[in-house]
Tab-separated table of N, CA and C in Angstrom:
chain	number	residue	atom	x	y	z
A	1	UNK	N	-86.891	65.929	-35.342
A	1	UNK	CA	-87.622	66.051	-34.111
A	1	UNK	C	-89.055	65.613	-34.375
A	2	UNK	N	-89.626	64.881	-33.419
A	2	UNK	CA	-90.992	64.404	-33.569
A	2	UNK	C	-91.896	65.113	-32.582
A	3	UNK	N	-93.036	65.568	-33.083
A	3	UNK	CA	-94.033	66.221	-32.242
A	3	UNK	C	-94.934	65.163	-31.631
A	4	UNK	N	-95.679	65.521	-30.571
A	4	UNK	CA	-96.651	64.563	-30.037
A	4	UNK	C	-97.646	64.173	-31.120
A	5	UNK	N	-97.994	62.918	-31.147
A	5	UNK	CA	-98.908	62.422	-32.173
A	5	UNK	C	-98.172	61.732	-33.308
A	6	UNK	N	-96.849	61.675	-33.262
A	6	UNK	CA	-96.071	60.948	-34.251
A	6	UNK	C	-95.681	61.726	-35.487
A	7	UNK	N	-96.094	62.989	-35.606
A	7	UNK	CA	-95.714	63.779	-36.772
A	7	UNK	C	-94.332	64.363	-36.556
A	8	UNK	N	-93.560	64.480	-37.628
A	8	UNK	CA	-92.270	65.140	-37.513
A	8	UNK	C	-92.487	66.648	-37.555
A	9	UNK	N	-91.570	67.373	-36.954
A	9	UNK	CA	-91.694	68.831	-36.898
A	9	UNK	C	-91.700	69.392	-38.314
A	10	UNK	N	-92.651	70.246	-38.600
A	10	UNK	CA	-92.739	70.879	-39.910
A	10	UNK	C	-93.552	70.105	-40.925
A	11	UNK	N	-93.997	68.897	-40.568
A	11	UNK	CA	-94.801	68.151	-41.533
A	11	UNK	C	-96.207	68.745	-41.597
A	12	UNK	N	-96.865	68.616	-42.738
A	12	UNK	CA	-98.199	69.202	-42.876
A	12	UNK	C	-99.196	68.531	-41.935
A	13	UNK	N	-100.156	69.301	-41.480
A	13	UNK	CA	-101.180	68.756	-40.598
A	13	UNK	C	-102.115	67.862	-41.401
A	14	UNK	N	-102.757	66.917	-40.729
A	14	UNK	CA	-103.709	66.060	-41.455
A	14	UNK	C	-104.837	66.864	-42.100
A	15	UNK	N	-105.243	67.960	-41.477
A	15	UNK	CA	-106.287	68.792	-42.056
A	15	UNK	C	-105.853	69.425	-43.366
A	16	UNK	N	-104.597	69.882	-43.428
A	16	UNK	CA	-104.073	70.477	-44.659
A	16	UNK	C	-103.992	69.433	-45.761
A	17	UNK	N	-103.495	68.261	-45.414
A	17	UNK	CA	-103.388	67.185	-46.405
A	17	UNK	C	-104.772	66.796	-46.925
A	18	UNK	N	-105.741	66.708	-46.027
A	18	UNK	CA	-107.105	66.348	-46.437
A	18	UNK	C	-107.717	67.426	-47.330
A	19	UNK	N	-107.513	68.695	-46.969
A	19	UNK	CA	-108.065	69.790	-47.773
A	19	UNK	C	-107.468	69.788	-49.181
A	20	UNK	N	-106.169	69.611	-49.273
A	20	UNK	CA	-105.509	69.591	-50.583
A	20	UNK	C	-105.971	68.373	-51.389
A	21	UNK	N	-106.095	67.224	-50.727
A	21	UNK	CA	-106.540	66.016	-51.428
A	21	UNK	C	-107.952	66.185	-51.969
A	22	UNK	N	-108.840	66.767	-51.175
A	22	UNK	CA	-110.222	66.977	-51.633
A	22	UNK	C	-110.250	67.966	-52.796
A	23	UNK	N	-109.505	69.055	-52.669
A	23	UNK	CA	-109.483	70.058	-53.744
A	23	UNK	C	-108.950	69.479	-55.051
A	24	UNK	N	-107.955	68.610	-54.973
A	24	UNK	CA	-107.393	68.028	-56.190
A	24	UNK	C	-108.248	66.890	-56.740
A	25	UNK	N	-108.978	66.202	-55.867
A	25	UNK	CA	-109.816	65.088	-56.309
A	25	UNK	C	-111.158	65.555	-56.860
A	26	UNK	N	-111.604	66.719	-56.441
A	26	UNK	CA	-112.919	67.220	-56.838
A	26	UNK	C	-113.107	67.275	-58.362
A	27	UNK	N	-112.206	67.906	-59.119
A	27	UNK	CA	-112.397	67.923	-60.584
A	27	UNK	C	-112.322	66.532	-61.204
A	28	UNK	N	-111.458	65.711	-60.674
A	28	UNK	CA	-111.307	64.356	-61.205
A	28	UNK	C	-112.603	63.575	-61.047
A	29	UNK	N	-113.156	63.585	-59.850
A	29	UNK	CA	-114.402	62.859	-59.587
A	29	UNK	C	-115.550	63.460	-60.400
A	30	UNK	N	-115.630	64.777	-60.434
A	30	UNK	CA	-116.730	65.437	-61.146
A	30	UNK	C	-116.737	65.090	-62.635
A	31	UNK	N	-115.563	64.960	-63.224
A	31	UNK	CA	-115.510	64.680	-64.656
A	31	UNK	C	-115.521	63.194	-64.983
A	32	UNK	N	-115.109	62.349	-64.047
A	32	UNK	CA	-115.178	60.904	-64.299
A	32	UNK	C	-116.570	60.328	-64.062
A	33	UNK	N	-117.403	61.051	-63.341
A	33	UNK	CA	-118.774	60.621	-63.087
A	33	UNK	C	-119.662	61.142	-64.219
A	34	UNK	N	-119.508	60.545	-65.380
A	34	UNK	CA	-120.132	61.026	-66.609
A	34	UNK	C	-121.649	60.989	-66.532
A	35	UNK	N	-122.221	60.006	-65.880
A	35	UNK	CA	-123.681	59.901	-65.833
A	35	UNK	C	-124.332	61.104	-65.140
A	36	UNK	N	-123.559	61.855	-64.353
A	36	UNK	CA	-124.128	63.027	-63.683
A	36	UNK	C	-124.328	64.203	-64.640
A	37	UNK	N	-123.617	64.226	-65.745
A	37	UNK	CA	-123.747	65.349	-66.679
A	37	UNK	C	-124.008	64.897	-68.119
A	38	UNK	N	-124.340	63.648	-68.322
A	38	UNK	CA	-124.622	63.125	-69.652
A	38	UNK	C	-126.067	63.439	-70.044
A	39	UNK	N	-126.308	64.717	-70.321
A	39	UNK	CA	-127.647	65.160	-70.705
A	39	UNK	C	-127.550	66.372	-71.623
A	40	UNK	N	-128.623	66.626	-72.301
A	40	UNK	CA	-128.668	67.716	-73.272
A	40	UNK	C	-129.134	69.031	-72.650
A	41	UNK	N	-130.027	68.960	-71.704
A	41	UNK	CA	-130.606	70.150	-71.064
A	41	UNK	C	-130.008	70.337	-69.683
A	42	UNK	N	-129.879	71.508	-69.178
A	42	UNK	CA	-130.221	72.808	-69.750
A	42	UNK	C	-129.140	73.273	-70.723
A	43	UNK	N	-129.559	73.984	-71.707
A	43	UNK	CA	-128.623	74.546	-72.684
A	43	UNK	C	-128.209	75.940	-72.249
A	44	UNK	N	-127.012	76.303	-72.570
A	44	UNK	CA	-126.477	77.628	-72.245
A	44	UNK	C	-126.025	78.258	-73.557
A	45	UNK	N	-126.786	79.217	-74.040
A	45	UNK	CA	-126.477	79.840	-75.322
A	45	UNK	C	-126.541	78.855	-76.470
A	46	UNK	N	-127.402	77.855	-76.380
A	46	UNK	CA	-127.537	76.849	-77.423
A	46	UNK	C	-126.574	75.683	-77.280
A	47	UNK	N	-125.646	75.760	-76.316
A	47	UNK	CA	-124.663	74.686	-76.111
A	47	UNK	C	-125.238	73.684	-75.120
A	48	UNK	N	-125.240	72.386	-75.466
A	48	UNK	CA	-125.769	71.375	-74.553
A	48	UNK	C	-125.004	71.337	-73.222
A	49	UNK	N	-125.718	70.943	-72.179
A	49	UNK	CA	-125.155	70.870	-70.829
A	49	UNK	C	-123.875	70.052	-70.805
A	50	UNK	N	-123.853	68.926	-71.526
A	50	UNK	CA	-122.691	68.042	-71.540
A	50	UNK	C	-121.396	68.810	-71.844
A	51	UNK	N	-121.449	69.723	-72.795
A	51	UNK	CA	-120.241	70.448	-73.205
A	51	UNK	C	-119.899	71.609	-72.282
A	52	UNK	N	-120.910	72.422	-71.929
A	52	UNK	CA	-120.559	73.582	-71.116
A	52	UNK	C	-120.193	73.188	-69.694
A	53	UNK	N	-120.712	72.058	-69.199
A	53	UNK	CA	-120.329	71.560	-67.880
A	53	UNK	C	-118.847	71.204	-67.863
A	54	UNK	N	-118.402	70.496	-68.891
A	54	UNK	CA	-116.985	70.129	-68.961
A	54	UNK	C	-116.097	71.363	-69.109
A	55	UNK	N	-116.545	72.305	-69.918
A	55	UNK	CA	-115.767	73.527	-70.103
A	55	UNK	C	-115.696	74.335	-68.816
A	56	UNK	N	-116.768	74.373	-68.048
A	56	UNK	CA	-116.776	75.055	-66.762
A	56	UNK	C	-115.744	74.451	-65.815
A	57	UNK	N	-115.576	73.132	-65.879
A	57	UNK	CA	-114.604	72.474	-65.004
A	57	UNK	C	-113.155	72.801	-65.361
A	58	UNK	N	-112.907	73.291	-66.549
A	58	UNK	CA	-111.551	73.762	-66.870
A	58	UNK	C	-111.166	74.876	-65.897
A	59	UNK	N	-112.068	75.814	-65.701
A	59	UNK	CA	-111.801	76.943	-64.798
A	59	UNK	C	-111.880	76.529	-63.330
A	60	UNK	N	-112.843	75.656	-63.006
A	60	UNK	CA	-112.957	75.196	-61.627
A	60	UNK	C	-111.738	74.365	-61.208
A	61	UNK	N	-111.233	73.531	-62.123
A	61	UNK	CA	-110.047	72.731	-61.816
A	61	UNK	C	-108.825	73.629	-61.625
A	62	UNK	N	-108.719	74.673	-62.427
A	62	UNK	CA	-107.616	75.627	-62.256
A	62	UNK	C	-107.716	76.328	-60.907
A	63	UNK	N	-108.933	76.676	-60.507
A	63	UNK	CA	-109.124	77.327	-59.206
A	63	UNK	C	-108.784	76.372	-58.063
A	64	UNK	N	-109.225	75.126	-58.153
A	64	UNK	CA	-108.913	74.140	-57.108
A	64	UNK	C	-107.408	73.905	-57.004
A	65	UNK	N	-106.745	73.818	-58.141
A	65	UNK	CA	-105.298	73.617	-58.147
A	65	UNK	C	-104.573	74.828	-57.564
A	66	UNK	N	-105.033	76.027	-57.892
A	66	UNK	CA	-104.419	77.246	-57.367
A	66	UNK	C	-104.566	77.330	-55.852
A	67	UNK	N	-105.752	77.037	-55.351
A	67	UNK	CA	-105.967	77.078	-53.902
A	67	UNK	C	-105.096	76.026	-53.211
A	68	UNK	N	-105.019	74.829	-53.772
A	68	UNK	CA	-104.171	73.774	-53.203
A	68	UNK	C	-102.713	74.215	-53.169
A	69	UNK	N	-102.251	74.785	-54.253
A	69	UNK	CA	-100.872	75.257	-54.340
A	69	UNK	C	-100.593	76.319	-53.276
A	70	UNK	N	-101.508	77.268	-53.140
A	70	UNK	CA	-101.329	78.332	-52.144
A	70	UNK	C	-101.305	77.776	-50.730
A	71	UNK	N	-102.140	76.780	-50.443
A	71	UNK	CA	-102.133	76.161	-49.116
A	71	UNK	C	-100.796	75.485	-48.829
A	72	UNK	N	-100.295	74.730	-49.800
A	72	UNK	CA	-99.030	74.011	-49.608
A	72	UNK	C	-97.864	74.985	-49.516
A	73	UNK	N	-97.820	75.982	-50.378
A	73	UNK	CA	-96.736	76.967	-50.345
A	73	UNK	C	-96.771	77.772	-49.051
A	74	UNK	N	-97.964	78.132	-48.591
A	74	UNK	CA	-98.083	78.849	-47.318
A	74	UNK	C	-97.536	78.029	-46.172
A	75	UNK	N	-97.845	76.729	-46.169
A	75	UNK	CA	-97.304	75.852	-45.125
A	75	UNK	C	-95.785	75.774	-45.224
A	76	UNK	N	-95.285	75.645	-46.445
A	76	UNK	CA	-93.835	75.544	-46.649
A	76	UNK	C	-93.120	76.808	-46.177
A	77	UNK	N	-93.694	77.964	-46.440
A	77	UNK	CA	-93.083	79.226	-45.990
A	77	UNK	C	-93.064	79.317	-44.474
A	78	UNK	N	-94.171	78.906	-43.837
A	78	UNK	CA	-94.202	78.917	-42.366
A	78	UNK	C	-93.183	77.939	-41.803
A	79	UNK	N	-93.052	76.753	-42.430
A	79	UNK	CA	-92.091	75.754	-41.971
A	79	UNK	C	-90.670	76.283	-42.086
A	80	UNK	N	-90.358	76.925	-43.208
A	80	UNK	CA	-89.019	77.485	-43.388
A	80	UNK	C	-88.730	78.596	-42.385
A	81	UNK	N	-89.740	79.430	-42.111
A	81	UNK	CA	-89.563	80.506	-41.139
A	81	UNK	C	-89.299	79.931	-39.751
A	82	UNK	N	-90.006	78.866	-39.393
A	82	UNK	CA	-89.776	78.233	-38.101
A	82	UNK	C	-88.386	77.623	-38.030
A	83	UNK	N	-87.949	76.980	-39.103
A	83	UNK	CA	-86.606	76.397	-39.121
A	83	UNK	C	-85.548	77.484	-39.030
A	84	UNK	N	-85.772	78.585	-39.748
A	84	UNK	CA	-84.802	79.679	-39.749
A	84	UNK	C	-84.702	80.304	-38.360
A	85	UNK	N	-85.849	80.506	-37.708
A	85	UNK	CA	-85.864	81.126	-36.396
A	85	UNK	C	-85.573	80.140	-35.280
A	86	UNK	N	-85.683	78.852	-35.558
A	86	UNK	CA	-85.574	77.837	-34.525
A	86	UNK	C	-84.172	77.496	-34.096
A	87	UNK	N	-83.185	77.700	-34.916
A	87	UNK	CA	-81.839	77.358	-34.508
A	87	UNK	C	-80.866	77.371	-35.662
A	88	UNK	N	-79.593	77.480	-35.336
A	88	UNK	CA	-78.549	77.562	-36.352
A	88	UNK	C	-78.147	76.193	-36.864
A	89	UNK	N	-78.595	75.107	-36.233
A	89	UNK	CA	-78.223	73.769	-36.655
A	89	UNK	C	-78.995	73.286	-37.863
A	90	UNK	N	-80.056	73.968	-38.227
A	90	UNK	CA	-80.870	73.552	-39.364
A	90	UNK	C	-80.225	73.987	-40.668
A	91	UNK	N	-80.577	73.300	-41.732
A	91	UNK	CA	-80.088	73.693	-43.044
A	91	UNK	C	-80.833	74.918	-43.525
A	92	UNK	N	-80.125	75.832	-44.154
A	92	UNK	CA	-80.756	77.014	-44.733
A	92	UNK	C	-81.354	76.686	-46.077
A	93	UNK	N	-81.941	77.684	-46.731
A	93	UNK	CA	-82.582	77.494	-48.029
A	93	UNK	C	-81.592	77.054	-49.096
A	94	UNK	N	-80.321	77.416	-48.931
A	94	UNK	CA	-79.327	77.067	-49.947
A	94	UNK	C	-78.650	75.729	-49.651
A	95	UNK	N	-79.079	75.011	-48.592
A	95	UNK	CA	-78.526	73.706	-48.297
A	95	UNK	C	-77.353	73.718	-47.354
A	96	UNK	N	-76.874	74.907	-46.976
A	96	UNK	CA	-75.758	74.985	-46.040
A	96	UNK	C	-76.288	75.108	-44.625
A	97	UNK	N	-75.448	74.791	-43.656
A	97	UNK	CA	-75.845	74.944	-42.259
A	97	UNK	C	-75.889	76.418	-41.911
A	98	UNK	N	-76.805	76.758	-41.019
A	98	UNK	CA	-76.919	78.139	-40.577
A	98	UNK	C	-78.019	78.869	-41.314
A	99	UNK	N	-77.922	80.172	-41.350
A	99	UNK	CA	-79.004	80.984	-41.899
A	99	UNK	C	-78.952	81.111	-43.409
A	100	UNK	N	-77.918	80.598	-44.038
A	100	UNK	CA	-77.828	80.688	-45.489
A	100	UNK	C	-77.112	81.938	-45.968
A	101	UNK	N	-76.561	82.718	-45.040
A	101	UNK	CA	-75.841	83.945	-45.429
A	101	UNK	C	-74.452	83.573	-45.929
A	102	UNK	N	-73.890	84.417	-46.785
A	102	UNK	CA	-72.541	84.184	-47.292
A	102	UNK	C	-71.542	84.317	-46.169
A	103	UNK	N	-70.536	83.451	-46.196
A	103	UNK	CA	-69.522	83.483	-45.138
A	103	UNK	C	-68.236	84.053	-45.640
């Protein structure tokens, strides 16, 4: 089934796709733009900025990935709930027609 605007029913919204793309691209861009952090100062506990900046992005990249994952999984759960409640003609979670209950 197609919704107005050309999207198929249950497909992610453009806003969700954009948010996930930005969250996943942020660490990549931040670490590939070396000239932005190729410096010695400020030091943190004697460690040059170049090193602690990269180490900080280990945690920031994990956070961005976690948020992206939660957004996508949340959408998937809502989509499955709509399919489950929407009609018996849809495939269930186990790939069979209907609600997925044992027959």
